[in-house]
Short mmCIF file of C-alpha atoms in Angstrom, two decimals:
data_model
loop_
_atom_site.label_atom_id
_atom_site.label_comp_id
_atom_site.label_asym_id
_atom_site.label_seq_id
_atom_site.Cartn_x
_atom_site.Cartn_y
_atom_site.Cartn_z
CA UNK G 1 129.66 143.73 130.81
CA UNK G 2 131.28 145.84 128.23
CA UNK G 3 132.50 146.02 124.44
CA UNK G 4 133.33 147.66 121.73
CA UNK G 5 131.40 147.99 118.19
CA UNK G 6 133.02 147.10 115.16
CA UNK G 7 132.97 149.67 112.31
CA UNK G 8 136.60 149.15 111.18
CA UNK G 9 140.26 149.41 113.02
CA UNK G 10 139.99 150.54 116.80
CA UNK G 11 140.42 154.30 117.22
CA UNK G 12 141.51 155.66 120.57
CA UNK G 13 137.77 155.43 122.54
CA UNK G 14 137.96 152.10 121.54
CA UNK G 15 141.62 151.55 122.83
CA UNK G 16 140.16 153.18 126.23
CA UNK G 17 137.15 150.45 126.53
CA UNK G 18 139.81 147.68 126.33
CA UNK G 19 141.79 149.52 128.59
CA UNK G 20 139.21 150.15 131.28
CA UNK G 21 138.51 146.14 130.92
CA UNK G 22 142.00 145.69 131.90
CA UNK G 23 142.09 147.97 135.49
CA UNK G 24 138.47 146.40 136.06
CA UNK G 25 140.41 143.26 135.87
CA UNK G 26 143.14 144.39 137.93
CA UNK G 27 140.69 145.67 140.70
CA UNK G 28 138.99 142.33 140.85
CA UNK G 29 136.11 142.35 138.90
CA UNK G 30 134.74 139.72 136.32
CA UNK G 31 134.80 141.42 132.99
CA UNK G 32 132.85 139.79 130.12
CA UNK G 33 134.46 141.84 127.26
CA UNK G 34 132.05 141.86 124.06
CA UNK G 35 133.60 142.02 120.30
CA UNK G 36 129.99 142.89 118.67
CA UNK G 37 131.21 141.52 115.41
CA UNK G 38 127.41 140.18 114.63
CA UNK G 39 126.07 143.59 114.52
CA UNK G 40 128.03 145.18 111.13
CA UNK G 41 127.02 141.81 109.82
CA UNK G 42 123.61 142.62 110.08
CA UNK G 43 124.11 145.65 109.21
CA UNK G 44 125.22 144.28 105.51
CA UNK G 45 129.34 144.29 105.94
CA UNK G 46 130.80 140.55 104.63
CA UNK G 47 130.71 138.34 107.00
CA UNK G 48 134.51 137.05 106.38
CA UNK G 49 135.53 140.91 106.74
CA UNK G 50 133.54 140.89 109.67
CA UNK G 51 135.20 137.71 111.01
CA UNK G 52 138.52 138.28 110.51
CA UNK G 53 138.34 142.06 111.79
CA UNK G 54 136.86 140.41 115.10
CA UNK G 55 139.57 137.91 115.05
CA UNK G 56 142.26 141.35 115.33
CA UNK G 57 140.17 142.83 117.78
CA UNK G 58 141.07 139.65 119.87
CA UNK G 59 144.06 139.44 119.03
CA UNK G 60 144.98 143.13 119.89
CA UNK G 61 143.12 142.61 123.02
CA UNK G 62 144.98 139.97 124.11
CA UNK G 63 147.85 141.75 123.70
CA UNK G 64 147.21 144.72 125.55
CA UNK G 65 146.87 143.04 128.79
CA UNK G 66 143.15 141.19 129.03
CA UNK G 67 143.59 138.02 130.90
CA UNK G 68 140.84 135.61 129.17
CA UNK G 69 141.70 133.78 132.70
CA UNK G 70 140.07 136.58 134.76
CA UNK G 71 137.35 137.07 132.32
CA UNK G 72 135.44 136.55 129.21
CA UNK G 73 135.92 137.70 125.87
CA UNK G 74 134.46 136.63 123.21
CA UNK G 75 132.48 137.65 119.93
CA UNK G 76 128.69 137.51 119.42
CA UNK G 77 128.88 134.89 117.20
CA UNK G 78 131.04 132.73 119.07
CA UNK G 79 128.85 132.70 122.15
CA UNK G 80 125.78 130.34 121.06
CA UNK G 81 124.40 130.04 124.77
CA UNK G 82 123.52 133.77 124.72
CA UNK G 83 122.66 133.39 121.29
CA UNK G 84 120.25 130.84 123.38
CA UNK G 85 119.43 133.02 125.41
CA UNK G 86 118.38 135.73 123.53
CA UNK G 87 115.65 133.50 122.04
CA UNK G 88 114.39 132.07 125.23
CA UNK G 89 113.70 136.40 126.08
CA UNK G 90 112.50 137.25 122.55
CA UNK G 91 109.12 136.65 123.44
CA UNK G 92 109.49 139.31 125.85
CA UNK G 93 111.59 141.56 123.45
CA UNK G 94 108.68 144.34 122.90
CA UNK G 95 110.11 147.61 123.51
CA UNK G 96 107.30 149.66 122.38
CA UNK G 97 105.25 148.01 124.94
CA UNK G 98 107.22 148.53 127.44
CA UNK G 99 106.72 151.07 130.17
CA UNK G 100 109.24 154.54 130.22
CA UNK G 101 110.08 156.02 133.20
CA UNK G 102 110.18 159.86 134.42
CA UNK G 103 113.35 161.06 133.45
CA UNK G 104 114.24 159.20 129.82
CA UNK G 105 112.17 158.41 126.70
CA UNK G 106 111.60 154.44 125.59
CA UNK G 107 114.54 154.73 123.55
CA UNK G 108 116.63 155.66 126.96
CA UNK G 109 117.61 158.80 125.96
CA UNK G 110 116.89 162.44 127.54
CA UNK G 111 113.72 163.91 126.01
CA UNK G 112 115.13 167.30 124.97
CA UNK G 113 118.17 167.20 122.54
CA UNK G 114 121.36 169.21 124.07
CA UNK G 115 123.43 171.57 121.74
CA UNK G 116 126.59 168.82 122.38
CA UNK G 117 124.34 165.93 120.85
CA UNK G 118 122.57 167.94 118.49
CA UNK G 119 126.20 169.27 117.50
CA UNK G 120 127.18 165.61 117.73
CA UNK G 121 124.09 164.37 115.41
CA UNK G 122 124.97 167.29 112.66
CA UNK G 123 128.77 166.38 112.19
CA UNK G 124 127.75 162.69 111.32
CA UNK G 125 125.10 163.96 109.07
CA UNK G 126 127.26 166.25 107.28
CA UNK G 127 130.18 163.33 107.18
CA UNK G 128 127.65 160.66 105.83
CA UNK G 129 129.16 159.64 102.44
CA UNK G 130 127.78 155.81 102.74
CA UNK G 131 129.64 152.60 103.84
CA UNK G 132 131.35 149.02 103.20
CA UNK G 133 128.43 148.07 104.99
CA UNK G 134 126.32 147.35 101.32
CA UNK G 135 125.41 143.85 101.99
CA UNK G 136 122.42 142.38 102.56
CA UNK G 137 119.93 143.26 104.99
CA UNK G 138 116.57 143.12 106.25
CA UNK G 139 114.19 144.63 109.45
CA UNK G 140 114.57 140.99 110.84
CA UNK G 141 118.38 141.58 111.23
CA UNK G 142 118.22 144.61 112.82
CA UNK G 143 115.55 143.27 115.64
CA UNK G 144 117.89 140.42 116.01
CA UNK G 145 120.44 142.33 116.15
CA UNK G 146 118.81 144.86 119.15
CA UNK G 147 117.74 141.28 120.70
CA UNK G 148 121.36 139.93 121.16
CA UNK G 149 122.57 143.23 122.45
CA UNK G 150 120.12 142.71 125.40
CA UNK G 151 120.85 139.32 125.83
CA UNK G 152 124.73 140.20 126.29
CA UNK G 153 123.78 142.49 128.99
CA UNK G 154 121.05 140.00 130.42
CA UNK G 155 122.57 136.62 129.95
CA UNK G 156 124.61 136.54 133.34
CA UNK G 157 122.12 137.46 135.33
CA UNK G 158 119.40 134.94 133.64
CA UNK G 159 121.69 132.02 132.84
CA UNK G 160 124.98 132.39 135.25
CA UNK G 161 123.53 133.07 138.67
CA UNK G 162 125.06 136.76 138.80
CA UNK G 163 123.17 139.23 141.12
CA UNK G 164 124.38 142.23 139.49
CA UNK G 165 125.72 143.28 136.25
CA UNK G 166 127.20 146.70 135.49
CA UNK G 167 127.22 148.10 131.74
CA UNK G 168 130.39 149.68 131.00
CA UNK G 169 129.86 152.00 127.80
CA UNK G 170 130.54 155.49 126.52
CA UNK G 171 128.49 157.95 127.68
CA UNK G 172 126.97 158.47 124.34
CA UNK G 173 125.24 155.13 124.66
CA UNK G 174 124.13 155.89 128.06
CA UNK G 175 120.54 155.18 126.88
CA UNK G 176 121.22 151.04 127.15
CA UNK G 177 121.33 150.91 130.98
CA UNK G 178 117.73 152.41 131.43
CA UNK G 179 116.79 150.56 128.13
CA UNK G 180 118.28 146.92 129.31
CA UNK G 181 116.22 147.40 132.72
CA UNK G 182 113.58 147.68 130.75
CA UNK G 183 113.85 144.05 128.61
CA UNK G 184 114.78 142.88 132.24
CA UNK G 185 111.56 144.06 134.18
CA UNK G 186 109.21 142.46 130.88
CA UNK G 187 110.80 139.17 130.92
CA UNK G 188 111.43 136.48 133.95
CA UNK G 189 114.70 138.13 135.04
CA UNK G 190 116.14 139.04 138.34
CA UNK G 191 119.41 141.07 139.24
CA UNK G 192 120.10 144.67 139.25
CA UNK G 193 121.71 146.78 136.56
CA UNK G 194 123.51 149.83 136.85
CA UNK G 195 125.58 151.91 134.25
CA UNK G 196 129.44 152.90 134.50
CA UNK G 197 129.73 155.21 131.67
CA UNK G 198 132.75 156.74 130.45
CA UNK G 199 132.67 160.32 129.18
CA UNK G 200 133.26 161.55 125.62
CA UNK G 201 136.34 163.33 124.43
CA UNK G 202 136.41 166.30 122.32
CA UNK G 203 137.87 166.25 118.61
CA UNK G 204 140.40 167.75 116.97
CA UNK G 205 139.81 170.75 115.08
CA UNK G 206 137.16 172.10 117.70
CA UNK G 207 134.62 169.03 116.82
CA UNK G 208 132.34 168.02 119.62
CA UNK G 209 133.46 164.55 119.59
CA UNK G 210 136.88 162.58 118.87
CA UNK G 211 136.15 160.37 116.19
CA UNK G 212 137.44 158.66 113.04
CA UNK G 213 134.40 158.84 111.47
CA UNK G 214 134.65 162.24 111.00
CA UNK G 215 138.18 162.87 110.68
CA UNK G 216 138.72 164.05 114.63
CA UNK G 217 140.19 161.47 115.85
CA UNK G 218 142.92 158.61 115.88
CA UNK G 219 142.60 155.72 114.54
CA UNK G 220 145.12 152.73 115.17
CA UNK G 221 145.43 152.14 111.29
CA UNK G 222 147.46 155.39 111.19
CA UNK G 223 151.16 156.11 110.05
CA UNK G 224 153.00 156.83 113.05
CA UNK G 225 154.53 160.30 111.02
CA UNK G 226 150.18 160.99 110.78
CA UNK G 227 149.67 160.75 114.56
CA UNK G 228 152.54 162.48 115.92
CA UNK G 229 151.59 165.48 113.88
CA UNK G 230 148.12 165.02 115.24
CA UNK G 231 149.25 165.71 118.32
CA UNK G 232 152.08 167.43 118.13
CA UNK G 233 149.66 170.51 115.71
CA UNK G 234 146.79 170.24 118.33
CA UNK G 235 148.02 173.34 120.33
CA UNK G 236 145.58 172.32 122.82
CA UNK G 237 147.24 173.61 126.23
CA UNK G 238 145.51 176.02 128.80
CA UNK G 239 142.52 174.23 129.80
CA UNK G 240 142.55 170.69 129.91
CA UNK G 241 139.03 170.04 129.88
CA UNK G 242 138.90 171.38 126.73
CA UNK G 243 141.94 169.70 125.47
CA UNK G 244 141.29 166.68 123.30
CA UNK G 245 144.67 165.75 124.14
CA UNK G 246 144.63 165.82 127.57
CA UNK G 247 140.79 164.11 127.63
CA UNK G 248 142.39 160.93 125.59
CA UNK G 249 145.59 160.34 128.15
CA UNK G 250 142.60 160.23 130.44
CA UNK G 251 140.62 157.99 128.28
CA UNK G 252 143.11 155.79 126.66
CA UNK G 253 146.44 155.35 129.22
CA UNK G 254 147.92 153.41 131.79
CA UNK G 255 148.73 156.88 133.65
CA UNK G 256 148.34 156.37 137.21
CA UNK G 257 146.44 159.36 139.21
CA UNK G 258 149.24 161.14 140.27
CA UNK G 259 150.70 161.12 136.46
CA UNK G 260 147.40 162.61 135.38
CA UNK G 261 147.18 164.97 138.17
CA UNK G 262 150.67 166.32 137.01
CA UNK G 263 150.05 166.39 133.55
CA UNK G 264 146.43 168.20 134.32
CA UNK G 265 148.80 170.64 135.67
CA UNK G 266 151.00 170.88 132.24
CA UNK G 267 148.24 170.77 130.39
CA UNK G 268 146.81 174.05 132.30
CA UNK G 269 150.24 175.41 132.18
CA UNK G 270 150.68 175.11 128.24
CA UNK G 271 154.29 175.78 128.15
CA UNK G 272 157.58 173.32 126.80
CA UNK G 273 156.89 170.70 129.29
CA UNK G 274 153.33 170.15 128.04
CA UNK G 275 154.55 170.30 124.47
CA UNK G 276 157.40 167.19 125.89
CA UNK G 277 154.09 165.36 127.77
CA UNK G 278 152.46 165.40 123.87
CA UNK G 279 155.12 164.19 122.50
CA UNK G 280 155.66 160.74 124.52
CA UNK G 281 151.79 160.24 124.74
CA UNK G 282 152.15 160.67 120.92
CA UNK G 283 154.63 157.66 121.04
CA UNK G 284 152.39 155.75 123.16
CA UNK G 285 149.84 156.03 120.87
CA UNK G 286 152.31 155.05 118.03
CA UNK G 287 152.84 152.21 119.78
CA UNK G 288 149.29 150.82 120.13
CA UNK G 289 149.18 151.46 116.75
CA UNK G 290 151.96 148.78 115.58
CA UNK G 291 150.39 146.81 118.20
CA UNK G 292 147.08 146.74 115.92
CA UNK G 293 148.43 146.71 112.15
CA UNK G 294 150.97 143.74 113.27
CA UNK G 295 147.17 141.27 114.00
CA UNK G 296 147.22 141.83 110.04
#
């Protein structure tokens, strides 16, 4: 079970969830694919913006290689039997009731802030400047809202005869795996849960995280001229785990192992050839990026 939020066009860790949906496809696996369009709805954004930015997330999907044969995708608002779901298990929805374990808070996160999240936590802070999102809202859309996210995680274990379901997410939401074990152990659900979490790429400019949000990142709505400059000014070579370059080929590719094993290598390197690798990953990314603004 995996999915991507909605807060406007796809940036480049959302391009890398779809992706991963994809090889998980490839390798076998059922892959229920979420488009959370419900949530920035009850968060206040219009619910026609919402719909018809869902409707390109599908679309774009689609066209990068999910096979709604092998899988599901679907939005939140589209799937009424979870939407059933959820309110057979909201009588069990009580997180402050429920018990924490040793290692993470109720909330699933780590007790103690690190610097990275605290540095994380800051830059939003500091790029706050308000939203789209000015609609109405209301403390009963927001507990909704929390209540269908655990029914997307619980609903094929309680209503599909699944025995396991595995949570695909960034790592930065790594505090819904613990959490959804939680709603599962209060209410009369059976199956295990585990958590495949995908790790967070630095930003440009030295920022702790790549994202549009705060002007680190890549977002598909770009000019192509904007995001080959992006890369090609990122003069990120010498050590790729620092390189936010590197980290998103990783992240948001169809490279193959031994491709990223060589370009690891170029990336460590830092000379001409690494400058060349940039460059087409640039054009990949260019590409994606017509893929997206042609679902308009």
């Amino acid at each position: 079970c995996m999915g991507v939020g909605m807060t406007g066009p796809p940036h480049l860790g959302t391009v890398g969830q779809v992706l991963t949906g994809v090889e998980l496809q490839a390798a076998g696996l059922d892959v229920q694919f979420v488009i959370a369009d419900l949530e920035p709805y009850h968060g206040g954004a219009d619910l026609e913006r919402v719909r018809r930015l869902a409707e390109r997330y599908r679309e774009f999907a689609l066209d990068v290689g999910f096979d709604p044969k092998r899988g599901v995708l679907r939005t939140q608002e589209a799937a009424r039997e979870v939407m059933h779901t959820a309110e057979l298990l909201a009588p069990y929805y009580a997180p402050e009731r429920w018990d924490d374990d040793d290692e993470e808070d109720s909330d699933g996160d780590d007790g103690e802030e690190t610097a990275w999240s605290r540095a994380v936590r800051e830059l939003y802070e500091d790029a706050a400047d308000g939203s789209d999102s000015d609609g109405p809202t209301s403390e009963a859309a927001s507990t909704h809202s929390a209540l269908l996210h655990g029914a997307d995680f619980l609903h094929p274990l309680y209503a599909q005869g699944y025995e396991q379901v595995v949570v695909t997410l960034g790592v930065d939401e790594h505090g819904l795996t613990p959490w959804s074990r939680r709603f599962r152990d209060a209410a009369p659900v059976e199956g295990a849960i585990a958590g495949l979490h995908t790790r967070m790429v630095s930003g440009f400019g030295n920022t702790p995280k790549m994202s549009k949000s705060v002007g680190a990142g890549v977002s598909l709505d770009t000019k192509p001229e904007v995001i080959r400059d992006r890369f090609a000014s990122a003069g990120d070579g010498g050590d790729p785990s620092a390189s936010p370059t590197f980290q998103a080929m990783c992240l948001a590719s169809r490279y193959e192992s031994g491709e990223l094993d060589r370009l690891e290598r170029l990336c460590a390197e830092g000379g001409g050839a690494w400058v060349d690798a940039r460059r087409a990953y640039a054009d990949y990314v260019v590409e994606l990026a017509e893929r997206w603004q042609s679902t308009k």
